N, CA, C and O atoms as a MOPAC input file, in Angstrom:
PM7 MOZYME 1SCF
protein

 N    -10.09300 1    11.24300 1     5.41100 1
 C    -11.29000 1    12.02100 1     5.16400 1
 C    -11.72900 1    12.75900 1     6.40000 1
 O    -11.17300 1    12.55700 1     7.48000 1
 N    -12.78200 1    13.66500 1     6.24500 1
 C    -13.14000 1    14.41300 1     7.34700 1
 C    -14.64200 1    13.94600 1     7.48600 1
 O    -15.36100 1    13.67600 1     6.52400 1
 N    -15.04800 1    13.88200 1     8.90600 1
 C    -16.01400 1    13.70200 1     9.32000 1
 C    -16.59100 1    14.95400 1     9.05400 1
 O    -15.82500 1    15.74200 1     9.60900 1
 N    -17.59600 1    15.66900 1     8.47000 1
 C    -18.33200 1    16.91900 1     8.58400 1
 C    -20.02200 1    17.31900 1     9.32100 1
 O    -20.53200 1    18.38400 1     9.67100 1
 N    -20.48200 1    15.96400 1     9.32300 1
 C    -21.97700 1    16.02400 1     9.93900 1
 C    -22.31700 1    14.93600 1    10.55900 1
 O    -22.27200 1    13.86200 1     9.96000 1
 N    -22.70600 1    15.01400 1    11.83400 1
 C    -23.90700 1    13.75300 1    12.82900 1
 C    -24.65500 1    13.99900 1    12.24900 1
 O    -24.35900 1    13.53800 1    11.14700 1
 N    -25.60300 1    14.49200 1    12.18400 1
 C    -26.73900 1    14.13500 1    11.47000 1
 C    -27.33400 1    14.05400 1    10.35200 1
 O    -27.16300 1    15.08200 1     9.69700 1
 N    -27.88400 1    13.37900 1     9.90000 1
 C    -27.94600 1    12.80200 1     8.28000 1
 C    -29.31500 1    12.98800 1     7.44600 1
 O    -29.69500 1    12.27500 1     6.51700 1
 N    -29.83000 1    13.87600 1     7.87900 1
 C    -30.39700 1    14.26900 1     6.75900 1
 C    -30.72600 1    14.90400 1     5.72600 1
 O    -30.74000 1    16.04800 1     6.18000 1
 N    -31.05900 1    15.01300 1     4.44500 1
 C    -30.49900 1    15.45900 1     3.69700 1
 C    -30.33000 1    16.62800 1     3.61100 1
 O    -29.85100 1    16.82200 1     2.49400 1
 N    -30.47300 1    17.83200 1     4.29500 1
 C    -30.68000 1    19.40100 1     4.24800 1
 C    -29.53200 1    19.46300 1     5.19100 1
 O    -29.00400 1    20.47100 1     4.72100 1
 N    -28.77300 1    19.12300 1     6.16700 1
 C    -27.67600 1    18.90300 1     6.74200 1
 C    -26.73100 1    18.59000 1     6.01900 1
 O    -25.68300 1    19.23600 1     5.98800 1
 N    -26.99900 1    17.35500 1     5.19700 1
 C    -25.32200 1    17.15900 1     4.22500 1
 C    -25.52900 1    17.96500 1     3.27800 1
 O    -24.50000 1    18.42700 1     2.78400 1
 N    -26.68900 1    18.37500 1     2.75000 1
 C    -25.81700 1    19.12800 1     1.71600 1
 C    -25.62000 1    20.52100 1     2.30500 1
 O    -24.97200 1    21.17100 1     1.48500 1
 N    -25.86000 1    21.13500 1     3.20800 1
 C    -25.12100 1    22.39600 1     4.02000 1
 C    -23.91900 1    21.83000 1     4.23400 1
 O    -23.07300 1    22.52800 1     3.67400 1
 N    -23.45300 1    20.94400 1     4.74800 1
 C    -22.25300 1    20.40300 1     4.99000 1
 C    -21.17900 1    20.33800 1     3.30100 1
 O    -20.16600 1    20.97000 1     3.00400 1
 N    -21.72800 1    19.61700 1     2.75200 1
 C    -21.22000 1    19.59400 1     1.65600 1
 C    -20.95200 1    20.98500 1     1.00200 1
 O    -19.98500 1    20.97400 1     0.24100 1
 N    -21.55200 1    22.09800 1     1.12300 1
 C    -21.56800 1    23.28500 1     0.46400 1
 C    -20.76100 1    24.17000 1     1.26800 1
 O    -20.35800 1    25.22200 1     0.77200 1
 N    -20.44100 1    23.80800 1     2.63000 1
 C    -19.40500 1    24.93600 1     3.39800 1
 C    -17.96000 1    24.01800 1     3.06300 1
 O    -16.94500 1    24.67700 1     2.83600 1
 N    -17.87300 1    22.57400 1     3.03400 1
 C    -16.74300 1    21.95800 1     2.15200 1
 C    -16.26200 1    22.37600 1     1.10200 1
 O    -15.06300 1    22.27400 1     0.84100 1
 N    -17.55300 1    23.18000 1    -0.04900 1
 C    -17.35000 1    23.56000 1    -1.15000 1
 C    -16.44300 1    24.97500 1    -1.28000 1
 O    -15.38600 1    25.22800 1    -1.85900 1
 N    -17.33000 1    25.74200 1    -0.49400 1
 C    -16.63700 1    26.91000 1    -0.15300 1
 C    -15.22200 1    27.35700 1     0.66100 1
 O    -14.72700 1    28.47800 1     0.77700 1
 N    -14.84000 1    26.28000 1     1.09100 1
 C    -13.74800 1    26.09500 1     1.82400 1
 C    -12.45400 1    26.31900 1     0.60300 1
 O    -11.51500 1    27.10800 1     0.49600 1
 N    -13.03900 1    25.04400 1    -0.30400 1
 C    -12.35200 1    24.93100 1    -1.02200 1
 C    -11.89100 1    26.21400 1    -2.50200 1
 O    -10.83800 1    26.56400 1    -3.03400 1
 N    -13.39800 1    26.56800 1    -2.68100 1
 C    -13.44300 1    27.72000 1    -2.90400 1
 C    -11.87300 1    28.83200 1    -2.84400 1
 O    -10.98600 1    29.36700 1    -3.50900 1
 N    -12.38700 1    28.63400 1    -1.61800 1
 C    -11.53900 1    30.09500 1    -1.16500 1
 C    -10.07000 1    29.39000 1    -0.89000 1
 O     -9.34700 1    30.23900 1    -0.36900 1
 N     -9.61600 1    28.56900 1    -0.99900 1
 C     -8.09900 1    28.24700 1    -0.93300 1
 C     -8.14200 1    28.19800 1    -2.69600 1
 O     -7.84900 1    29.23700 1    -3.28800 1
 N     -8.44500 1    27.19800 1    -3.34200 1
 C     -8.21700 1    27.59500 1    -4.89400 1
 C     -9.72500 1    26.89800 1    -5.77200 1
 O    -10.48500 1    25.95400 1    -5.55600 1
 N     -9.60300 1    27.96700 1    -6.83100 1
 C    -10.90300 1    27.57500 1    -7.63000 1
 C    -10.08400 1    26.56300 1    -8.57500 1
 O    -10.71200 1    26.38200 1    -9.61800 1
 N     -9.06200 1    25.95900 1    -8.53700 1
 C     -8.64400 1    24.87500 1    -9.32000 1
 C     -9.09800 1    23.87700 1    -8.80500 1
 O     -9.37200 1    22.90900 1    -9.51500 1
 N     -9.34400 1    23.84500 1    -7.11100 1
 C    -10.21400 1    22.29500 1    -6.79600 1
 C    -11.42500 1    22.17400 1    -7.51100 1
 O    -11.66800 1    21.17000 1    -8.18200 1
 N    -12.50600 1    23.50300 1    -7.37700 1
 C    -13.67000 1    23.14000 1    -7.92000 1
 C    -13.76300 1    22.33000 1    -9.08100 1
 O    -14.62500 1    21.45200 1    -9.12500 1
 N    -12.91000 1    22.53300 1   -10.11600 1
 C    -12.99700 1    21.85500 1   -11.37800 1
 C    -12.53600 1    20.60200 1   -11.19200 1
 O    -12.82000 1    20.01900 1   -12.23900 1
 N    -12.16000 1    20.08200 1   -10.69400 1
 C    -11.45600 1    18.90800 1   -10.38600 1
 C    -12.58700 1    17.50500 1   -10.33200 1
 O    -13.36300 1    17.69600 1    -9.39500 1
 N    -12.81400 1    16.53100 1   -10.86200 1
 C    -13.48800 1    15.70800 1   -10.63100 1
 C    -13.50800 1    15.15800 1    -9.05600 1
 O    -12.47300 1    15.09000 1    -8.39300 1
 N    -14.83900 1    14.76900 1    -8.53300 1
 C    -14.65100 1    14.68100 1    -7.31600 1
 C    -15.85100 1    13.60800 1    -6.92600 1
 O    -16.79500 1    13.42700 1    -7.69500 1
 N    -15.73900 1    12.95800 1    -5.74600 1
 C    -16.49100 1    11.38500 1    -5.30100 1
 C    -17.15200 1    12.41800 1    -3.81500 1
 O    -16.40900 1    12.91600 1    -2.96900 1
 N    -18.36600 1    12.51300 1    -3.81800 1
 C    -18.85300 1    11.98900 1    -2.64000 1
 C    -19.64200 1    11.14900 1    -1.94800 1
 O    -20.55200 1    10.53400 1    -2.50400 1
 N    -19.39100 1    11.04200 1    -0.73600 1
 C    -19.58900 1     9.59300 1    -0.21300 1
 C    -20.26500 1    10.19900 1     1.17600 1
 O    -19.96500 1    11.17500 1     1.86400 1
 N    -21.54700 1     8.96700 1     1.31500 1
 C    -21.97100 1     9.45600 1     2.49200 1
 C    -21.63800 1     7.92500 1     3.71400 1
 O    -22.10600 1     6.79200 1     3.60800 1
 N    -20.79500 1     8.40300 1     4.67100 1
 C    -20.05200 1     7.09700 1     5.14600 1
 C    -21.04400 1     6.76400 1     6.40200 1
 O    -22.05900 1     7.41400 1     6.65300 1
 N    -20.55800 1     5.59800 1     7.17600 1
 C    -20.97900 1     4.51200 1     8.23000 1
 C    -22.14300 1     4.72100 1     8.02800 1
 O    -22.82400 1     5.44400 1     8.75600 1
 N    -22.71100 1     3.92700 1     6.66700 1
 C    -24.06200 1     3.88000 1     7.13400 1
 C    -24.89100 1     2.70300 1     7.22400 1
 O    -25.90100 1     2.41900 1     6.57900 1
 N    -24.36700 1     2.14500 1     8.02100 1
 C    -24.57500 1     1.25200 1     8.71400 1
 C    -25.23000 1     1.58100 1     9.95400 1
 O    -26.08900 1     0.80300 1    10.36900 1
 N    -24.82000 1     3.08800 1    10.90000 1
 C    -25.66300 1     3.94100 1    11.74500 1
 C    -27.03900 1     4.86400 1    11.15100 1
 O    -27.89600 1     5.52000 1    11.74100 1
 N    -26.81900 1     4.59900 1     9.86100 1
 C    -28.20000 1     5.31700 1     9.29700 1
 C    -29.22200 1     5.10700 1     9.20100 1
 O    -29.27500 1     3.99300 1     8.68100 1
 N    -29.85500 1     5.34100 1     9.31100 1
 C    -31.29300 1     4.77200 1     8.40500 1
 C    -31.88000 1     4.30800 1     6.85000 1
 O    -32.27800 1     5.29000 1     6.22300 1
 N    -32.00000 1     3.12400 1     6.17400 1
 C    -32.08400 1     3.40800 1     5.06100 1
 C    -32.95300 1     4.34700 1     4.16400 1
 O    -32.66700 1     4.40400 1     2.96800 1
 N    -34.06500 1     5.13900 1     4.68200 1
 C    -34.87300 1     5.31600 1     4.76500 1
 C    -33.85200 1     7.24000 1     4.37300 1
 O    -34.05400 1     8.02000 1     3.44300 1
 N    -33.03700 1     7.32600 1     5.31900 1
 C    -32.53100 1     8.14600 1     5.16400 1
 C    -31.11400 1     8.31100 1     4.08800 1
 O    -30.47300 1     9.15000 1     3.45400 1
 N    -31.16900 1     6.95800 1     4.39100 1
 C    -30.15800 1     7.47200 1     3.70600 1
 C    -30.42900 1     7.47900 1     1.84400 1
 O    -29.51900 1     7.90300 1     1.13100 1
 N    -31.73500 1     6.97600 1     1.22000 1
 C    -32.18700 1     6.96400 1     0.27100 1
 C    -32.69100 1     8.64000 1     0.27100 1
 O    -32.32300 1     9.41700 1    -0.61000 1
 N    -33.45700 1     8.98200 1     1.24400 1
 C    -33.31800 1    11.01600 1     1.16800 1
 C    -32.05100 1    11.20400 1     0.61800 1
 O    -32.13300 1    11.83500 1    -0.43600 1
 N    -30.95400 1    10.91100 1     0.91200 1
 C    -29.85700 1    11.98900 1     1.18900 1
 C    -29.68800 1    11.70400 1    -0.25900 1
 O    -29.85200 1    12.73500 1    -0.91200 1
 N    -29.38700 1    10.54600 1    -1.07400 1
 C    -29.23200 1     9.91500 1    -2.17500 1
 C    -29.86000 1    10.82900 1    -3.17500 1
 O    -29.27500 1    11.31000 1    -4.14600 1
 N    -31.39800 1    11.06500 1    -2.76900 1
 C    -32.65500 1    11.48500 1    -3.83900 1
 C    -32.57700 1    13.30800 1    -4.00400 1
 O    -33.04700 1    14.04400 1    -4.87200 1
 N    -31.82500 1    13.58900 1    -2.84600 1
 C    -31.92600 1    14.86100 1    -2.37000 1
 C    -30.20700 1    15.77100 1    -3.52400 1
 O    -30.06100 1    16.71500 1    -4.30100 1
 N    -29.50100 1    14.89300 1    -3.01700 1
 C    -27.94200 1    15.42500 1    -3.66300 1
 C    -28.28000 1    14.69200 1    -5.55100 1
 O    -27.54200 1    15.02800 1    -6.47700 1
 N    -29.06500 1    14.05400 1    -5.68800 1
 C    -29.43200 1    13.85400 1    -7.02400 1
 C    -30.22700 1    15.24600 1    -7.92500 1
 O    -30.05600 1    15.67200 1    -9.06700 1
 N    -30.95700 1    15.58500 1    -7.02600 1
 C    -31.82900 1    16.53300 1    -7.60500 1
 C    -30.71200 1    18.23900 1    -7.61000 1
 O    -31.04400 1    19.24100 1    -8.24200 1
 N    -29.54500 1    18.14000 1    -6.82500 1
 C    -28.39300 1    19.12600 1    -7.39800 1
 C    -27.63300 1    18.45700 1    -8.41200 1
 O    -26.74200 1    19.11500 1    -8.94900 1
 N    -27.80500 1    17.34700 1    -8.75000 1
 C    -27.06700 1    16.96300 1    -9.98300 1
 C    -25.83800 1    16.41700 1    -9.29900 1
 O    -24.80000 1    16.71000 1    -9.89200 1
 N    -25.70000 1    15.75900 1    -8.29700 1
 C    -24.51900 1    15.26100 1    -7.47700 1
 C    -24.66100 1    14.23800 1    -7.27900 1
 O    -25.77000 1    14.00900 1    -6.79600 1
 N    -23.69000 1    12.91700 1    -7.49200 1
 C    -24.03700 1    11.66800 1    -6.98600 1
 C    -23.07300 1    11.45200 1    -5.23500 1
 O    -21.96200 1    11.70800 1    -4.77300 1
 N    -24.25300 1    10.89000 1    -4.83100 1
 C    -23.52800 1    10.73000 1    -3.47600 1
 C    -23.88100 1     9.09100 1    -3.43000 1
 O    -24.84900 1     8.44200 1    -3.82800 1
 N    -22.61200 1     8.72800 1    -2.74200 1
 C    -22.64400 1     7.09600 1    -2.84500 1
 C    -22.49700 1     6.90300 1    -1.49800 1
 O    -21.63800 1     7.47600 1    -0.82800 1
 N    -23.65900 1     5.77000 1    -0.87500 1
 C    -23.37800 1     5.88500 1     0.50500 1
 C    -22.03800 1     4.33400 1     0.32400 1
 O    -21.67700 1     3.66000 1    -0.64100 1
 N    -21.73600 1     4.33700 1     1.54900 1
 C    -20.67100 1     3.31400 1     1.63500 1
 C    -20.42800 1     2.91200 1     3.14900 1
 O    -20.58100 1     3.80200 1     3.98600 1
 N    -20.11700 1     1.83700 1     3.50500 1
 C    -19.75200 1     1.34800 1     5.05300 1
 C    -18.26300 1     0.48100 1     4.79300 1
 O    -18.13300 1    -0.42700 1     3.97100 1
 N    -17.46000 1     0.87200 1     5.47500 1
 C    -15.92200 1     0.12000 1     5.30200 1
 C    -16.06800 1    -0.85200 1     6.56200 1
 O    -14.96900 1    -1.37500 1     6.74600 1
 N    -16.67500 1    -1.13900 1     7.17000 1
 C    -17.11800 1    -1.71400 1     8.49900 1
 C    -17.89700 1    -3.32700 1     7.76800 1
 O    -17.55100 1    -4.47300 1     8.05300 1
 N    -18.86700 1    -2.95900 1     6.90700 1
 C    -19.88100 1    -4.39900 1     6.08700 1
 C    -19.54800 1    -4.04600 1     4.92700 1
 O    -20.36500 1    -4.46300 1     4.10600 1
 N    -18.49100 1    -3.30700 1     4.35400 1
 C    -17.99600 1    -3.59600 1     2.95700 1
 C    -19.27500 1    -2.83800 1     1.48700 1
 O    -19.22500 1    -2.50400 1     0.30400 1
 N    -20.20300 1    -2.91200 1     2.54700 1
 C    -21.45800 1    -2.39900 1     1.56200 1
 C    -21.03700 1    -0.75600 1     0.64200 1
 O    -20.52200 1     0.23100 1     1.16800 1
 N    -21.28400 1    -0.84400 1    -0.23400 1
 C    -21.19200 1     0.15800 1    -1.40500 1
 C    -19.33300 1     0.47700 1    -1.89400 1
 O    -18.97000 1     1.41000 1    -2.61100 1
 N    -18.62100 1    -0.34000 1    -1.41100 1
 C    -17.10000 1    -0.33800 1    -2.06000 1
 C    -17.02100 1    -0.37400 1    -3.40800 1
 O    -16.33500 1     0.35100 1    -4.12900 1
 N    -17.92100 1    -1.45100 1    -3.78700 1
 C    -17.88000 1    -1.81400 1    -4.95600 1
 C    -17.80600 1    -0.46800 1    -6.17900 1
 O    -17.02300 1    -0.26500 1    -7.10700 1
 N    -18.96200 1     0.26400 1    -5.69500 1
 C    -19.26100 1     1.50100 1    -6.65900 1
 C    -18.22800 1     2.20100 1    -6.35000 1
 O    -17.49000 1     2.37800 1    -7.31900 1
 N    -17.84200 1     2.71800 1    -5.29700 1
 C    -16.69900 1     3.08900 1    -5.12300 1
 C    -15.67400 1     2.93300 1    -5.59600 1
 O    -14.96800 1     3.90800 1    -5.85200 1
 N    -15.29100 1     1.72200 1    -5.84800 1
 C    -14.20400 1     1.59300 1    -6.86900 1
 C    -14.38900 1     1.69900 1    -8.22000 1
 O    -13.51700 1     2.24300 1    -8.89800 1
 N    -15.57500 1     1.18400 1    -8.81400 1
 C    -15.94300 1     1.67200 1    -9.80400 1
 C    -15.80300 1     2.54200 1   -10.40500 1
 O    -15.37200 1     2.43600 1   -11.55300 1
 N    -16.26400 1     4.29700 1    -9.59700 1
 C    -16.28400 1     5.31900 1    -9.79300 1
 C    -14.39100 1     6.27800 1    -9.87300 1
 O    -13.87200 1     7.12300 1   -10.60200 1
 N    -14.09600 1     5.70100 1    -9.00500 1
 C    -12.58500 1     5.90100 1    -8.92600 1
 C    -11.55700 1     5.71100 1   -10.07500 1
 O    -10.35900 1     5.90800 1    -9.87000 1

């Protein structure tokens, strides 16, 4: 995966998330359609506080973002779930 943003709040990832989009965009519009997971990682450095923004924020575009830490195992679960 790619690291795309230090800082985490929610008007940052989803700029981040949306120049990802466009990236993709412009190599092929067959990714866009493609079912797709995002994940907002180590957040374990976050704040929960923030990281429930980022959650409430990519909800209200109709996007689920799942935070997750591979470090305390926290949010794998959905992760696999969703997969």
């Amino acid at each position: 995966g790619n690291m795309v943003a230090a800082d985490a709040s929610p008007e940052t990832l989803m700029y981040a998330f949306r120049l990802v989009e466009d990236e993709l965009r412009q190599y092929s519009q067959a990714l866009l359609v493609k079912p797709r997971i995002v994940c907002l990682t180590k957040t374990d450095l976050i704040a929960p506080e923030e990281i429930a923004a980022a959650v409430e924020h990519f909800a209200e575009a109709e996007i689920t973002l799942l935070p997750i830490c591979a470090s305390t195992g926290e949010g794998l679960d959905m992760l696999k779930a969703h997969i």
